[in-house]
Short mmCIF file of C-alpha atoms in Angstrom, two decimals:
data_model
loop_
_atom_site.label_atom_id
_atom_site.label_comp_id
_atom_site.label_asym_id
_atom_site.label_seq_id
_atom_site.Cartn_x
_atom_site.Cartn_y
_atom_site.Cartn_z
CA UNK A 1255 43.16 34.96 68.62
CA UNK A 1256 40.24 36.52 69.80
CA UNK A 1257 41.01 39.13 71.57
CA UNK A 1258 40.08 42.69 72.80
CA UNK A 1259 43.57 44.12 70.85
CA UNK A 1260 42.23 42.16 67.82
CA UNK A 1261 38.29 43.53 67.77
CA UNK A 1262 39.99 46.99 68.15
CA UNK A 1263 42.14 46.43 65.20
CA UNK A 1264 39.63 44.82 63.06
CA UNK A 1265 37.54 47.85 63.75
CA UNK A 1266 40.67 50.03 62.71
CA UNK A 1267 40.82 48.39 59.31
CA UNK A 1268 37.47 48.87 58.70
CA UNK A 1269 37.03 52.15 59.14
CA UNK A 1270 40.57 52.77 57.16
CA UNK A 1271 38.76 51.12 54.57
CA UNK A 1272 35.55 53.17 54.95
CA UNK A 1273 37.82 56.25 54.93
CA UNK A 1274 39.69 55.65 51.71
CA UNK A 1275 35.98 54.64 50.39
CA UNK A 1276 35.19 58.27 51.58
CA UNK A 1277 37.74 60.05 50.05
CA UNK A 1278 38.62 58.50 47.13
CA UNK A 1279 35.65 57.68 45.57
CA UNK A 1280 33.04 59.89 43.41
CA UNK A 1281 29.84 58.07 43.23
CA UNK A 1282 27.94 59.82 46.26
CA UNK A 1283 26.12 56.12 46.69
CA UNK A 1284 29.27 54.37 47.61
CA UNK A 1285 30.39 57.09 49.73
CA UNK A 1286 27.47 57.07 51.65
CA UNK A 1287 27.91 53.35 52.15
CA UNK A 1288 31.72 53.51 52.99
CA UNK A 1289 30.30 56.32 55.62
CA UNK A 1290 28.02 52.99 57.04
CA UNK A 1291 31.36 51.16 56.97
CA UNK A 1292 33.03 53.35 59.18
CA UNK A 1293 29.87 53.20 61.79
CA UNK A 1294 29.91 49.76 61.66
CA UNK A 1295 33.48 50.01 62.65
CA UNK A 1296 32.91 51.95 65.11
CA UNK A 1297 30.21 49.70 66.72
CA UNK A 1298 32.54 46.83 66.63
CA UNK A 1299 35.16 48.47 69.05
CA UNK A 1300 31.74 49.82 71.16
CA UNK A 1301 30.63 46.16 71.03
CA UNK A 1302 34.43 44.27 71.80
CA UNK A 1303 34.59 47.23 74.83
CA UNK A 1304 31.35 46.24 76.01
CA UNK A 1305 31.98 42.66 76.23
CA UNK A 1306 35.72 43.61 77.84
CA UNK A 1307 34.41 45.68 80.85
CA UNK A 1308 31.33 43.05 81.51
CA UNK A 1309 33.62 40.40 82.22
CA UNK A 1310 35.37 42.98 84.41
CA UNK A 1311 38.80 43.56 82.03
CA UNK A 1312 40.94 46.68 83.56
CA UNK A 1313 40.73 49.95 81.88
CA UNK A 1314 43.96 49.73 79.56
CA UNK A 1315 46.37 52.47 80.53
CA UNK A 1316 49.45 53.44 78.68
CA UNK A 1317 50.95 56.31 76.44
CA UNK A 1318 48.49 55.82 73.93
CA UNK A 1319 46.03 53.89 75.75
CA UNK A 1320 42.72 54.36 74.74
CA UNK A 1321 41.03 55.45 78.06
CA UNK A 1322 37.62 55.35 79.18
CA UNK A 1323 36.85 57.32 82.12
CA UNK A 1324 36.05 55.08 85.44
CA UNK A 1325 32.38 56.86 85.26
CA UNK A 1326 31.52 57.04 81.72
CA UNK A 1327 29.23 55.18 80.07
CA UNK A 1328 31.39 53.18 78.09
CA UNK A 1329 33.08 52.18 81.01
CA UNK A 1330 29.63 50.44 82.62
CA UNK A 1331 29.06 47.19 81.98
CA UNK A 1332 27.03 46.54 78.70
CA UNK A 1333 26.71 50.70 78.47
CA UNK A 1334 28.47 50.42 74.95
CA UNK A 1335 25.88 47.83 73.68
CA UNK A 1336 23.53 50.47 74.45
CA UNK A 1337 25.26 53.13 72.48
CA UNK A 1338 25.51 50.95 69.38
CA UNK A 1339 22.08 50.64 69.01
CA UNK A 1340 21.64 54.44 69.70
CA UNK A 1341 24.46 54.47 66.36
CA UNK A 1342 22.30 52.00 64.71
CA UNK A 1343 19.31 54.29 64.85
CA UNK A 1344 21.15 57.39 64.29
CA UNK A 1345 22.78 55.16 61.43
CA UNK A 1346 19.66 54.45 59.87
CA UNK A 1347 18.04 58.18 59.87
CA UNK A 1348 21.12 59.42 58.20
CA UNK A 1349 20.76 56.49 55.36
CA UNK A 1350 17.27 58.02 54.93
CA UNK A 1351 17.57 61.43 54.92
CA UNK A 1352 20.75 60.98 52.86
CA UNK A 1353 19.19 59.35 50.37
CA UNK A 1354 16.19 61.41 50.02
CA UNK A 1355 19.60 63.94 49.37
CA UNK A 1356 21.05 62.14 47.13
CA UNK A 1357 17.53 61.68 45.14
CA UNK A 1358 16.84 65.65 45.21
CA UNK A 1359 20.49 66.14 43.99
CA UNK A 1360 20.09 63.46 41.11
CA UNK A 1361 16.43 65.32 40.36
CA UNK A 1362 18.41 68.63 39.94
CA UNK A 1363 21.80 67.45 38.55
CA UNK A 1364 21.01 64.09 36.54
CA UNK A 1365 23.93 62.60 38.42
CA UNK A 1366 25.06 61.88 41.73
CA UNK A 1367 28.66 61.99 40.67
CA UNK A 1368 30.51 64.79 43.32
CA UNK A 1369 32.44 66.68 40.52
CA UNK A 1370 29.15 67.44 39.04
CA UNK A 1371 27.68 69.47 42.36
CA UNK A 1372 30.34 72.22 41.23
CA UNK A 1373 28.24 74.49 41.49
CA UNK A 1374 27.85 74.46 45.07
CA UNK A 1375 31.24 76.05 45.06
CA UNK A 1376 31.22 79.44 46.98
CA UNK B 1101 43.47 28.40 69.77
CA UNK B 1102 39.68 27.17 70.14
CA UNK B 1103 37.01 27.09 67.23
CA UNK B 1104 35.71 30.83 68.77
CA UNK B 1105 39.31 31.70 67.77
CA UNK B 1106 38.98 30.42 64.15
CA UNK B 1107 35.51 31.96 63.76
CA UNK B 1108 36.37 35.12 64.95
CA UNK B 1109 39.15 35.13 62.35
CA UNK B 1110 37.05 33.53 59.44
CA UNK B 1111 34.23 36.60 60.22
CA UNK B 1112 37.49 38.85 60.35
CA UNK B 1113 39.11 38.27 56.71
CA UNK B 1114 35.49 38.19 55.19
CA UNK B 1115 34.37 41.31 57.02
CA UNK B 1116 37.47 42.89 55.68
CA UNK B 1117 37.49 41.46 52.36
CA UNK B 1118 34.18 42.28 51.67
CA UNK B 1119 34.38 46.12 52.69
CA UNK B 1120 37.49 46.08 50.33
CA UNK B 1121 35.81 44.93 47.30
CA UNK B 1122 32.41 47.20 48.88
CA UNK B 1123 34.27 50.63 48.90
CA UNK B 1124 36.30 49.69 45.26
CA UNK B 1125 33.67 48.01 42.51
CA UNK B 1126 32.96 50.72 39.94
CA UNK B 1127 28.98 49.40 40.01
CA UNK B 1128 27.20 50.61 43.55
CA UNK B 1129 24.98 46.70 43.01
CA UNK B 1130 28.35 44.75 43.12
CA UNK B 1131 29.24 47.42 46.24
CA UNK B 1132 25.84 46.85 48.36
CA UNK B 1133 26.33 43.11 47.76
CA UNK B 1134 29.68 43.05 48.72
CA UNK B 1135 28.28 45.34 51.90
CA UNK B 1136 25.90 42.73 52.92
CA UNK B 1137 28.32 40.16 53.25
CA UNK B 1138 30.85 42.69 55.20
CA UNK B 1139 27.54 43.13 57.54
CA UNK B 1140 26.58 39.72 57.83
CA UNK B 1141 30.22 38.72 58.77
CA UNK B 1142 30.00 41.69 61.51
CA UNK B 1143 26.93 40.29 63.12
CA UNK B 1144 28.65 36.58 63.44
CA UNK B 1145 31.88 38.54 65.34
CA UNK B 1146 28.56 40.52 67.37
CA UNK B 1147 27.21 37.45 68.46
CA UNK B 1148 30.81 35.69 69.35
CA UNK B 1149 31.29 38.81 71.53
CA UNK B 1150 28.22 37.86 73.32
CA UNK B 1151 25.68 40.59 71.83
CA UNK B 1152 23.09 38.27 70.69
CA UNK B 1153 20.46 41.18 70.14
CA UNK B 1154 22.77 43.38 68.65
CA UNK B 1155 23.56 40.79 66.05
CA UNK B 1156 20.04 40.49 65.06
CA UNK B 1157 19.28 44.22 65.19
CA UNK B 1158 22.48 44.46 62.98
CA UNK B 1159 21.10 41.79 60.23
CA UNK B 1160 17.77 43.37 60.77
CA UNK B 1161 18.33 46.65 60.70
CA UNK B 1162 21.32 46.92 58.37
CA UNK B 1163 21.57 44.20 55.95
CA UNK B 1164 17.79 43.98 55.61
CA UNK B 1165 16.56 47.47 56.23
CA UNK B 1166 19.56 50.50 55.19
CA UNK B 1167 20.89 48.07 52.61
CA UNK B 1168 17.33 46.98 50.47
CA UNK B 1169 17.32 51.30 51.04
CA UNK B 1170 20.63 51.51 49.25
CA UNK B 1171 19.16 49.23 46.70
CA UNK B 1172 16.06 50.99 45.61
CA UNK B 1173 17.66 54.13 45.14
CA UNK B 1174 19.98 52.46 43.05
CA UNK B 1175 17.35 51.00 41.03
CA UNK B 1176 15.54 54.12 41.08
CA UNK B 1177 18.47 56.34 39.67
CA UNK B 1178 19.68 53.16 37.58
CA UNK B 1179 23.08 54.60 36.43
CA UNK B 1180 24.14 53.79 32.87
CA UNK B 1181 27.60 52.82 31.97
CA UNK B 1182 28.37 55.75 30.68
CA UNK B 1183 27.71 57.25 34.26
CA UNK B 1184 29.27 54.72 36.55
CA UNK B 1185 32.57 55.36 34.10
CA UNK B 1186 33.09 59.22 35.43
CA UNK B 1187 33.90 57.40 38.99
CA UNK B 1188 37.74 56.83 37.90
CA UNK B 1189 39.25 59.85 40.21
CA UNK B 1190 42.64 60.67 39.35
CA UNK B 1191 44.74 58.49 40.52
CA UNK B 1192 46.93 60.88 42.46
CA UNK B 1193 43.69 61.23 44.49
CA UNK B 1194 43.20 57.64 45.43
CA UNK B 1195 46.71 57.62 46.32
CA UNK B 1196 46.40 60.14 48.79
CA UNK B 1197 42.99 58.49 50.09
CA UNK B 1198 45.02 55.32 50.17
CA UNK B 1199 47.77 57.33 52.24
CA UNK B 1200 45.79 59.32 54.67
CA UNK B 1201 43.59 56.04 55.43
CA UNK B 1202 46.79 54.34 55.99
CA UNK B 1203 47.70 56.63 58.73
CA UNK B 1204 44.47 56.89 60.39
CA UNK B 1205 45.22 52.88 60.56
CA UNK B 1206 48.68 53.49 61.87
CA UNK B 1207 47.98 55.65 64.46
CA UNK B 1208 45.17 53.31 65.78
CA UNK B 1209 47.08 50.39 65.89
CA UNK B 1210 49.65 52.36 67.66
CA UNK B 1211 46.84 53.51 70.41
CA UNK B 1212 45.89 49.59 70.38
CA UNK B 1213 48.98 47.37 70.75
CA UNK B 1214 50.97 50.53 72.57
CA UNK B 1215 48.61 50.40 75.64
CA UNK B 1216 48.77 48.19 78.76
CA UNK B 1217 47.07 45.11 78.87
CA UNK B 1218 46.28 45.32 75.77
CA UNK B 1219 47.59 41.79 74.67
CA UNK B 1220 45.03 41.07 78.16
CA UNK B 1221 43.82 37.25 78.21
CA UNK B 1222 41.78 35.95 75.28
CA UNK B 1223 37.75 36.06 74.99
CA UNK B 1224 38.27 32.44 74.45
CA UNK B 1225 40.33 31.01 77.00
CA UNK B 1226 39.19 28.63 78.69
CA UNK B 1227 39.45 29.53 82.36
CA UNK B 1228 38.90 33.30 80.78
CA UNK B 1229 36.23 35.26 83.28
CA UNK B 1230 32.77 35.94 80.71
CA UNK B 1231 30.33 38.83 81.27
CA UNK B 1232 27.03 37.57 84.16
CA UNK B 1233 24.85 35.21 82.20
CA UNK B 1234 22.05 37.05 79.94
CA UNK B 1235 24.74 39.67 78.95
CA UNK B 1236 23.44 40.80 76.09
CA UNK B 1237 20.42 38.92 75.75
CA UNK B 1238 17.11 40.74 74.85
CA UNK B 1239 16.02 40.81 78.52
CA UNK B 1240 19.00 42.14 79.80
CA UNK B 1241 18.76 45.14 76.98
CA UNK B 1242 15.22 45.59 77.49
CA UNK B 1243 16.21 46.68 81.03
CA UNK B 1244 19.24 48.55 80.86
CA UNK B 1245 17.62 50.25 77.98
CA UNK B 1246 14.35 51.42 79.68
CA UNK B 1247 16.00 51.58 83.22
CA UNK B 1248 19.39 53.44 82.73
CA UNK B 1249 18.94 54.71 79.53
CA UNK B 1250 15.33 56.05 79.12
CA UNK B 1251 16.71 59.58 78.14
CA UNK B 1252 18.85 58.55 75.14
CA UNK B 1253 16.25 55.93 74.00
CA UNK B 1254 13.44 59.09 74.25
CA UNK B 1255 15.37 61.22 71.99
CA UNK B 1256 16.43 58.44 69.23
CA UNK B 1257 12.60 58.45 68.81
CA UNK B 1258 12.36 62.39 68.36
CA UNK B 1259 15.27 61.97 66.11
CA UNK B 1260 13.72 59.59 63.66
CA UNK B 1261 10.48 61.34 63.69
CA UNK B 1262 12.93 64.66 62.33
CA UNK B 1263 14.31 62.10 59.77
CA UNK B 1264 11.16 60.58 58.34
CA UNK B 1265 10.18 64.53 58.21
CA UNK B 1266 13.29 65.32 56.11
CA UNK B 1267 13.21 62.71 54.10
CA UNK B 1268 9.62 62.85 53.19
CA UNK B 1269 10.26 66.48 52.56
CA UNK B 1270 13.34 65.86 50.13
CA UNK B 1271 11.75 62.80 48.42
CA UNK B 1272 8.39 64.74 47.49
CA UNK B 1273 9.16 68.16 45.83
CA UNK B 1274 11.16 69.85 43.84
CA UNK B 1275 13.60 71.98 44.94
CA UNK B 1276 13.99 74.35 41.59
CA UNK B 1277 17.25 76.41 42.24
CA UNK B 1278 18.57 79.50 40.09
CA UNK B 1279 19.83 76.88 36.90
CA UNK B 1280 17.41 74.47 36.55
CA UNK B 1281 17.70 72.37 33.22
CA UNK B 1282 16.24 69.58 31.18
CA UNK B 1283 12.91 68.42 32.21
CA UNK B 1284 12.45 70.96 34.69
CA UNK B 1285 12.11 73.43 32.17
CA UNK B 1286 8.27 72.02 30.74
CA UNK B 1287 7.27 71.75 34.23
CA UNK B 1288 7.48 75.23 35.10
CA UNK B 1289 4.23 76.75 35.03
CA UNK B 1290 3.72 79.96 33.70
CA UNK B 1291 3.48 82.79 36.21
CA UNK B 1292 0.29 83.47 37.81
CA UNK B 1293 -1.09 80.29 36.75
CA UNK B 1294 -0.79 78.48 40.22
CA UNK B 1295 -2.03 82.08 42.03
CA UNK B 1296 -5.10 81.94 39.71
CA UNK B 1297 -5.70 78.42 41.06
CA UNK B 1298 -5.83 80.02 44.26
CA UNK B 1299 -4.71 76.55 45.79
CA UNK B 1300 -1.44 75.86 48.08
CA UNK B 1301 1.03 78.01 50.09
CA UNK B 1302 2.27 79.53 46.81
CA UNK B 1303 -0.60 81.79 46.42
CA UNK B 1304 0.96 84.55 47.19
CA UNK B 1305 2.73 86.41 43.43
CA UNK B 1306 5.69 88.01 42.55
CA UNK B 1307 8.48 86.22 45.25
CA UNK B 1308 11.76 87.20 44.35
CA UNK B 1309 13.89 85.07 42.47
CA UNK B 1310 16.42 84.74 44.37
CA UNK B 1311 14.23 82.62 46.73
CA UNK B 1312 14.58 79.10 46.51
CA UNK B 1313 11.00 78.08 45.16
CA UNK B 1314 9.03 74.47 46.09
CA UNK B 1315 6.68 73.20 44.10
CA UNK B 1316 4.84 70.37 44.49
CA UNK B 1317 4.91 67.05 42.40
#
């Protein structure tokens, strides 16, 4: 059911799979997109948050709760649809000057493979 | 269990499915594909959660603009088989990814379900109470976002305009280190060539060699 729990744990998968994406994988492309994977994540619990405080939901409390201040900014109304497209921005600049990376790298290094940047070992 | 319900879990298991398949093809086309489904499927649970703009910034922005990115620079670099093959880490590796990723997803759930209210009513219910009407609309964002939230907004711009600067920097020289190799090597100009030209901020002669030199294209 569609729930706040359920976003939030959606959102956790996602960015579990981003993370194993991350760490597992070689290609610097696909890592760069399982690094987009874990922002969207990210955005979704911003987003499910958002929608949870407008309709004037509680601030969950608990060992583990995941607390939001009473006076942050996530904790306004709609404040973490604002912040998402602040991510989505900051998102998008880091695609591009990533890239542009990854393209200077590949210019240098024929590959864009991570074992092959050895030689940025200390 | 209402037909929000069913979409939000439809837009769940494709979301999820997709970044699976995304993060493990071997070719980065079948990933980005696979990405822009996992997108679109985020922008339908966006919109269910009443973010109408943010679900069109997030098709917009994302699937159309970072994504066709992702795409030329794979065309550009155009990996051969031979390539794409070296991206078979160990597998002792991706069990450890698999592992730690695990356990980031443990311990979140545990933050999620452990906390109060967290099992709270559903975004569907009927009689559920739903966010003023225009929540999330473009008016509504319009205002918050030059109202409350000039100051942020203001510096997003100053940050792209340092990220078209980078990346127009990396993508039009050369950044020759101490082992350069292959092509680079007919490039190079002899010395004193470029200072005879007289033309350019490498006029000056004799820079050291440890010095990371730019030329341009």
């Amino acid at each position: 059911v569609f729930t706040l729990a359920n976003c939030l744990f959606l959102s956790a998968v996602l960015f579990a799979i981003g993370a194993f994406g991350v760490l597992a994988r070689r290609n610097l492309l696909v890592v760069l997109m399982s690094v987009e994977i874990m922002l969207n994540a990210a955005n979704l619990a911003l987003v499910a948050f958002s929608r949870y405080y407008a309709a004037g939901g509680a601030p969950l409390a608990g060992r583990h709760a995941i607390e939001a201040g009473a006076g942050s900014a996530l904790a306004r109304a709609g404040g973490g649809q604002i912040f998402v497209l602040m991510s989505m921005a900051v998102a998008a600049c880091e695609v591009a000057v990533g890239l542009a990376l990854l393209i200077a790298v590949f210019r240098t290094n024929r590959s864009v493979m991570s074992v092959d940047l050895g030689e940025m070992r200390g | 269990v209402t037909g929000i319900d069913l979409a939000f879990g439809a837009a769940s298991l494709v979301a999820v499915g997709s970044a699976a398949l995304a993060v493990t093809r071997r070719n980065p086309v079948y990933s980005a594909a696979w990405m822009m489904s996992a997108l679109f499927a985020l922008a339908v649970i966006f919109a269910l959660l009443e973010s109408q703009f943010l679900a069109v910034v997030q098709v917009l922005l994302y699937a159309g603009a970072i994504l066709v990115l992702f795409v030329f620079v794979i065309m550009l670099l155009n990996p051969d088989k031979k390539a794409l093959a070296q991206d078979r880490p160990p597998g002792w590796l991706r069990a450890l990814a698999g592992v730690f990723s695990a356990a980031i997803l443990v311990a979140i759930a545990r933050g999620i379900f452990g906390s109060e209210g967290a099992a709270g009513a559903a975004f569907s219910a009927p009689g559920a109470p739903r966010p003023h009407a225009g929540f999330g609309e473009i008016e509504w964002f319009g205002r918050t976002l030059y109202d409350t939230d000039l100051l942020a907004f203001e510096l997003v711009s100053l940050l792209i305009m340092a990220a078209i600067a980078g990346a127009v920097f990396l993508g039009k020289r050369r950044l020759e280190g101490a082992g350069e190799r292959g092509e680079d090597e007919e490039e190079r100009e002899a010395p004193g060539s470029r200072a005879a030209a007289g033309t350019g901020p490498l006029r000056e002669p004799a820079r050291p060699a440890e010095e990371i030199r730019v030329h341009a294209r």
